CSV table of C-alpha atoms in Angstrom, one decimal:
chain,number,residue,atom,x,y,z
A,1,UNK,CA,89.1,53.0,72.9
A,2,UNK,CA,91.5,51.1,70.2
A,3,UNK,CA,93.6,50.8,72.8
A,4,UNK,CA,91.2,48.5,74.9
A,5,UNK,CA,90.8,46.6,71.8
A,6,UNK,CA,91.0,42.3,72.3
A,7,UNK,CA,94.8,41.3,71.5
A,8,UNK,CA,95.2,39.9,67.9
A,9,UNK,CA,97.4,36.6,67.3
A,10,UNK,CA,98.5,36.8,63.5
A,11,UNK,CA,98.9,33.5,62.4
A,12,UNK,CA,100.5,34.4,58.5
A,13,UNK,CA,104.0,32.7,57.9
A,14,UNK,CA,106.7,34.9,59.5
A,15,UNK,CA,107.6,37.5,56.7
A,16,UNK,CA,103.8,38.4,56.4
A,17,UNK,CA,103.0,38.1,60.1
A,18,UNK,CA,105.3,40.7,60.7
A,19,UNK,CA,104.2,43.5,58.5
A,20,UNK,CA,100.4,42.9,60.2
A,21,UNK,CA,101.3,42.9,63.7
A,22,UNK,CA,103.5,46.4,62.8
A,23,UNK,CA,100.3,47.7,61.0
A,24,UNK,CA,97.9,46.6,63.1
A,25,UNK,CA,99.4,48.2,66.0
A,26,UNK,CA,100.3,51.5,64.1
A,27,UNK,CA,95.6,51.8,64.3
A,28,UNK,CA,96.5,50.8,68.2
A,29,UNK,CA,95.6,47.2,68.2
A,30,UNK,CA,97.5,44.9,70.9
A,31,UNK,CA,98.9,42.6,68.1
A,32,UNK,CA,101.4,39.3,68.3
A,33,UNK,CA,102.6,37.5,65.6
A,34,UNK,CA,102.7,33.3,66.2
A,35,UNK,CA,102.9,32.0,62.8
A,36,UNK,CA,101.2,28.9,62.1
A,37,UNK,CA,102.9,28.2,58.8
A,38,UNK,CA,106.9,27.3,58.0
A,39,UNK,CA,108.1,28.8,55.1
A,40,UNK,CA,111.5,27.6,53.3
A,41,UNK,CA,112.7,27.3,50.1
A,42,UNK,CA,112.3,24.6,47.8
A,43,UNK,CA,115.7,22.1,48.9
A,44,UNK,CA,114.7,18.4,47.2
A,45,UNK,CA,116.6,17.9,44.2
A,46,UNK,CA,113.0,16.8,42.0
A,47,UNK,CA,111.5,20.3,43.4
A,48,UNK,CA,114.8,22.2,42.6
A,49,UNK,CA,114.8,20.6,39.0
A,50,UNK,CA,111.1,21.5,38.4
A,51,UNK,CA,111.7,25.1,39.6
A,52,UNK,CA,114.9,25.5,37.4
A,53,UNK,CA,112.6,24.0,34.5
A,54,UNK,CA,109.3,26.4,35.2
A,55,UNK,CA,111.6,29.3,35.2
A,56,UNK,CA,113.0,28.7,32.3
A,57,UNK,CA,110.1,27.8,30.3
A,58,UNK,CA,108.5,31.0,31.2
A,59,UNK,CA,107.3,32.4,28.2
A,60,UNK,CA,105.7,29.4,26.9
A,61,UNK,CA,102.7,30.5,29.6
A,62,UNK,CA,99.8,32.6,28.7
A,63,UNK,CA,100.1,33.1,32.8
A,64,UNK,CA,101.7,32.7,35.4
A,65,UNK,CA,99.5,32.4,38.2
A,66,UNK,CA,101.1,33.1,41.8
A,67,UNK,CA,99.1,32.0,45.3
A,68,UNK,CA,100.8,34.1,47.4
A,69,UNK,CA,103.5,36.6,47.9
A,70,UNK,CA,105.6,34.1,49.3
A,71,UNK,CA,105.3,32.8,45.4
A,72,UNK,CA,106.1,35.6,44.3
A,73,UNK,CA,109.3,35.9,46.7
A,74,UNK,CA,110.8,32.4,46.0
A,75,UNK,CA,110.2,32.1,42.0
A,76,UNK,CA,112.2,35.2,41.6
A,77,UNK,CA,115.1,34.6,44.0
A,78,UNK,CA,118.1,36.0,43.2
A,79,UNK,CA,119.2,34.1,40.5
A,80,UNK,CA,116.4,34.9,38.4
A,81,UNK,CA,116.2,38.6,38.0
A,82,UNK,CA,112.0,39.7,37.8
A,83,UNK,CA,113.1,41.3,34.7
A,84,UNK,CA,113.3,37.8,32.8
A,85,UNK,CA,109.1,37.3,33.3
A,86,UNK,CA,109.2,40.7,31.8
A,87,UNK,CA,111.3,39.2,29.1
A,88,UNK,CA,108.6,36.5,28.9
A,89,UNK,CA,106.0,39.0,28.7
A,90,UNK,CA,107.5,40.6,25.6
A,91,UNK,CA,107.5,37.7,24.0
A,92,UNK,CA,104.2,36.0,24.5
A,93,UNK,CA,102.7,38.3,26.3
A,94,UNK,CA,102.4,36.2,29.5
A,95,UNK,CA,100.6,37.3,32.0
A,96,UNK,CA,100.9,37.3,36.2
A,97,UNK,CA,98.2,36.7,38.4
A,98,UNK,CA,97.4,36.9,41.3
A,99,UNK,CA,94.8,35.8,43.9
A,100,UNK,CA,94.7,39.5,46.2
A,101,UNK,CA,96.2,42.3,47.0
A,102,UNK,CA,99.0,40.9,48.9
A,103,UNK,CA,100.4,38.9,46.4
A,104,UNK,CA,99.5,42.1,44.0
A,105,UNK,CA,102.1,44.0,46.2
A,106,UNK,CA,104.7,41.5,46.1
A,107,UNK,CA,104.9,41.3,42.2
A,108,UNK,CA,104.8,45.2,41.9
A,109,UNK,CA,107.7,45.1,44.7
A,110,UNK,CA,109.5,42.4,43.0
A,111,UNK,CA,109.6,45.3,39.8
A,112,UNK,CA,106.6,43.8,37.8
A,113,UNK,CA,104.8,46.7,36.2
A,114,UNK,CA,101.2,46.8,37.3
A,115,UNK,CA,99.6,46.7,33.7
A,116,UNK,CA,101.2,43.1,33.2
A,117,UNK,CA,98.9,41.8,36.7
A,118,UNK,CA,95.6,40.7,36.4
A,119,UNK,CA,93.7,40.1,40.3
A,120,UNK,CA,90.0,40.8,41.2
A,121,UNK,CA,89.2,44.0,42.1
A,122,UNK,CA,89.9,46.1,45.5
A,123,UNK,CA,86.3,45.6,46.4
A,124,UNK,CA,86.1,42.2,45.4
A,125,UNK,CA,83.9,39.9,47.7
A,126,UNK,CA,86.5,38.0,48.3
A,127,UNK,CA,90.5,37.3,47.1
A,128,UNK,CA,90.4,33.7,46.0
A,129,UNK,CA,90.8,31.3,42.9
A,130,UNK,CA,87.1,31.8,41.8
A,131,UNK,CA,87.4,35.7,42.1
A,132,UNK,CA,90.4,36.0,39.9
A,133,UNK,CA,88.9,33.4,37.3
A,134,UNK,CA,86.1,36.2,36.9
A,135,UNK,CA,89.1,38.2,35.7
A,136,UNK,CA,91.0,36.5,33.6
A,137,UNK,CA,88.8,34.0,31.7
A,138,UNK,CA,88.7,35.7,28.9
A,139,UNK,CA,92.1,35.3,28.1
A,140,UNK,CA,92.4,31.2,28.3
A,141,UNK,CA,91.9,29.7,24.7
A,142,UNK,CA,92.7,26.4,23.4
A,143,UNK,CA,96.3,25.3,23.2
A,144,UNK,CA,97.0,28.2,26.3
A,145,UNK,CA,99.5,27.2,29.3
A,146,UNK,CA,99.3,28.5,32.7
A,147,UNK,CA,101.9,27.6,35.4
A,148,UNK,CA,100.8,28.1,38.8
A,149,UNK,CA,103.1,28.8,41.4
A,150,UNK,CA,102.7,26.8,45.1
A,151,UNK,CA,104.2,25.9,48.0
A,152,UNK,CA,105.7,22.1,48.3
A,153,UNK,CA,103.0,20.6,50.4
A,154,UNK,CA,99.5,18.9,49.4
A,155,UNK,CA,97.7,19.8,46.1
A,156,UNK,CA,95.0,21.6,49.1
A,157,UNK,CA,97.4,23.6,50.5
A,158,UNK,CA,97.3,27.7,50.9
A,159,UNK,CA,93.8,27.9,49.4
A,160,UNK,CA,91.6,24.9,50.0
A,161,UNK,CA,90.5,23.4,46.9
A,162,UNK,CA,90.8,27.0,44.8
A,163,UNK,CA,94.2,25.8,42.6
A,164,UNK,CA,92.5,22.6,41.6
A,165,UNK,CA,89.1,24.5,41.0
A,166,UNK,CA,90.7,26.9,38.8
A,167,UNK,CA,92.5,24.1,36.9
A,168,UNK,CA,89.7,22.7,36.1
A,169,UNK,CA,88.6,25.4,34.9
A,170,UNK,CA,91.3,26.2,32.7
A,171,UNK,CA,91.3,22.7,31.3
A,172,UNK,CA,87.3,23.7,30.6
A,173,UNK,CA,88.0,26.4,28.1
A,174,UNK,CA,90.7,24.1,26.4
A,175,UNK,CA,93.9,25.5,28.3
A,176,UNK,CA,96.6,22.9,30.0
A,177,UNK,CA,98.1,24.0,33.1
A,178,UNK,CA,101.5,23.7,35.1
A,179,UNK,CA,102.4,23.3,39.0
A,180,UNK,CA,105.3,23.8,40.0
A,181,UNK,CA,106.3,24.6,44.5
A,182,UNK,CA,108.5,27.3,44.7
A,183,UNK,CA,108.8,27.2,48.3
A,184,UNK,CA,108.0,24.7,51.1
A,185,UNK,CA,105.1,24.6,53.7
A,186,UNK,CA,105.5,22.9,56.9
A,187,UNK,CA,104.5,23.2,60.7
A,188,UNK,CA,105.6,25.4,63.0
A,189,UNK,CA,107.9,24.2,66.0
A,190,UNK,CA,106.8,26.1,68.5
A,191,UNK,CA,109.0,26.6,71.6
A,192,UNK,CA,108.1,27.2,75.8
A,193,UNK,CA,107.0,30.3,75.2
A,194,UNK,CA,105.0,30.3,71.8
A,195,UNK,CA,103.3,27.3,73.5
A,196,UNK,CA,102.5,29.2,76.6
A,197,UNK,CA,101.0,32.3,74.3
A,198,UNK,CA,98.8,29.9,72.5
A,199,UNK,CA,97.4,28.5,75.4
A,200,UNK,CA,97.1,31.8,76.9
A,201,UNK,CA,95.1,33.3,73.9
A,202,UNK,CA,93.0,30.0,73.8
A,203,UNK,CA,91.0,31.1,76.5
A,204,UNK,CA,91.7,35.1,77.5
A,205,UNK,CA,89.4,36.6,74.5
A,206,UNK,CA,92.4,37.0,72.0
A,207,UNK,CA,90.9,37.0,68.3
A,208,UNK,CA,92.7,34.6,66.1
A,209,UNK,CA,93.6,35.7,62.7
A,210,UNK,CA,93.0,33.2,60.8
A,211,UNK,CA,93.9,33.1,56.9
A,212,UNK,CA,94.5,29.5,56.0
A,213,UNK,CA,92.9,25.7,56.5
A,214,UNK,CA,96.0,24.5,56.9
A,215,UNK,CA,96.8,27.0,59.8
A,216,UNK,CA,94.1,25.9,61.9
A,217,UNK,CA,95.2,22.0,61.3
A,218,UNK,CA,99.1,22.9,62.2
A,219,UNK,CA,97.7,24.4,65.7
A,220,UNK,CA,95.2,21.9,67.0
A,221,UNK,CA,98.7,19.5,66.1
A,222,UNK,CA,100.8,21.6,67.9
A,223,UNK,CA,98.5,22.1,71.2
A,224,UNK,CA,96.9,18.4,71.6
A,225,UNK,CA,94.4,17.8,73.9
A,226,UNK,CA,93.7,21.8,74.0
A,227,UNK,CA,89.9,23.1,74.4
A,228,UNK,CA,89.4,25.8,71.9
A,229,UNK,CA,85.7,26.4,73.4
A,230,UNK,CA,86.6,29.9,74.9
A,231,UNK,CA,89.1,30.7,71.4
A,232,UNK,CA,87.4,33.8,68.9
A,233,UNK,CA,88.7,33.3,65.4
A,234,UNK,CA,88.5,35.8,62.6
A,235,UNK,CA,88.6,34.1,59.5
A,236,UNK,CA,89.2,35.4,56.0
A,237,UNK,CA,87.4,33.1,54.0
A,238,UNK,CA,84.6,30.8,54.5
A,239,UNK,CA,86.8,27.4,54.0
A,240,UNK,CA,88.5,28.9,57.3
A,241,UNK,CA,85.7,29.8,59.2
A,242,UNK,CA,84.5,25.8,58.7
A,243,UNK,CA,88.1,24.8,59.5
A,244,UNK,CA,87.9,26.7,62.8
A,245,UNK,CA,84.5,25.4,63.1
A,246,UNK,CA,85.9,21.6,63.2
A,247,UNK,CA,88.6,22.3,65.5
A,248,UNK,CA,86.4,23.8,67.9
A,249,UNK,CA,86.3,27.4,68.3
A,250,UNK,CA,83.6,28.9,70.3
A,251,UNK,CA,83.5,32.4,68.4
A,252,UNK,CA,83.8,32.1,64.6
A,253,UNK,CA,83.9,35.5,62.6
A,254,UNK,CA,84.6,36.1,59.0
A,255,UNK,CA,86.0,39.2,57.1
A,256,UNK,CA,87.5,39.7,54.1
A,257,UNK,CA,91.2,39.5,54.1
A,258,UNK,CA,91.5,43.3,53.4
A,259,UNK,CA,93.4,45.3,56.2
A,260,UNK,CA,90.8,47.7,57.1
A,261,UNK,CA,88.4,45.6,57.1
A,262,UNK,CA,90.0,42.8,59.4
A,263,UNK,CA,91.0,45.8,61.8
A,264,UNK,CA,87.5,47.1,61.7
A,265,UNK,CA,86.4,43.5,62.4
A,266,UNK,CA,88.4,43.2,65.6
A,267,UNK,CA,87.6,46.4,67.0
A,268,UNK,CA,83.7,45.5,66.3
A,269,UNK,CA,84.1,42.1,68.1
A,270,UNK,CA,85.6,44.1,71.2
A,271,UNK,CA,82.8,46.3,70.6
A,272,UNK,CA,80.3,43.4,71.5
């Protein structure tokens, strides 16, 4: 029954985390959120003055390439109206893209029209830097800018190595590109009870959803000394799966990072 299903801890930044735990429970999967990732927006003077400039260089870009929905949500705040990239786009015709479907749904809610986004496909193997460059490829040319759009933390950050891959391969075909952190990563502070949750679900046959490197390093920080030898992870790309790997999880799953497929994953490891 779904409703014996293992509990899920959703590990996403808060915003995201949310809209999981509500799905995820809606197919009648015991889900928490304890996110693993602070989001914030971009509050350093240097990062404010490069995310004034990117914006309004916009339609010098052939693209505009966006990690993640939070991206999505802090580039077009509310002083910059989503209907100056589609200014952009009549002018140059830049292009947004984007790494899945989540960041998909964030520029289509943020009032981008869906013929101006390039992503890999539904049934892509997998929603990462190397899928979308299968994509878009074709449209990088000599003297072509791309800007991507990050969160303020190491060059590694919300995707392994795929934003340094992919500028490398942009500089390949003769194209320059642009970074530029619209938002700030951090760790999480967790309080008595998050602490309490996490050490409960280290060892009671929760599955941890998994859907960043950086996730798994923030919680083997925040719970020091913990054994992670009873801990199931579900991880949504293989660079996670190793990172869970390192920090000691007994049970390492993947999946890709669509919804049905994660739920079908979890009720399959309760399954077994």
């Amino acid at each position: 029954m779904l409703s014996m299903a293992p509990r899920a801890i959703v590990t996403r930044p808060a915003r995201e985390a949310a809209q999981w735990v509500a799905d995820l429970q809606a197919r009648g999967i015991a889900a928490c959120a304890l996110p693993l990732i602070a989001i914030h927006p971009v509050s350093t003077p240097l990062l404010l003055q490069a995310l004034h400039g990117a914006r309004q260089r916009l339609p010098s870009y052939r693209a505009v390439m966006f990690v993640s929905g939070n991206a999505v949500q802090y580039f077009f705040d509310s002083n910059l109206p989503i209907a100056l990239m589609g200014q952009a786009q009549t002018a140059t015709k830049t292009r947004a893209w984007a790494p899945g479907p989540g960041t998909v749904a964030a520029l289509r809610q943020a009032g981008l029209p869906t013929q101006h986004i390039d992503a890999p496909a539904a049934d892509a193997a997998q929603f990462d830097s190397e899928a979308l460059w299968q994509v878009v490829a074709p449209q990088i040319g000599p003297g072509d800018r791309v800007l991507i759009v990050r969160g303020g933390t190491t060059p590694g950050a919300e995707g392994g190595s795929g934003r340094e891959w992919l500028s490398r391969q942009i500089a390949a075909a003769g194209g320059t590109v642009d970074f530029v952190a619209a938002y700030e990563r951090g760790a999480p502070q967790f309080d008595a009870d998050q602490q309490a949750l996490a050490r409960q679900a280290a060892t009671d046959g929760s599955v941890w959803l998994l859907s960043s490197s950086e996730a798994v390093a923030h919680l083997a920080a925040a719970l020091p000394g913990q054994h992670w030898g009873q801990a199931r992870a579900l991880a949504t790309h293989p660079r996670i799966a190793q990172a869970a790997q390192a920090a000691g999880f007994g049970s390492v799953n993947e999946c890709r990072p669509a919804f049905n497929e994660v739920a079908a994953s979890i009720e399959s490891l309760h399954e077994h």
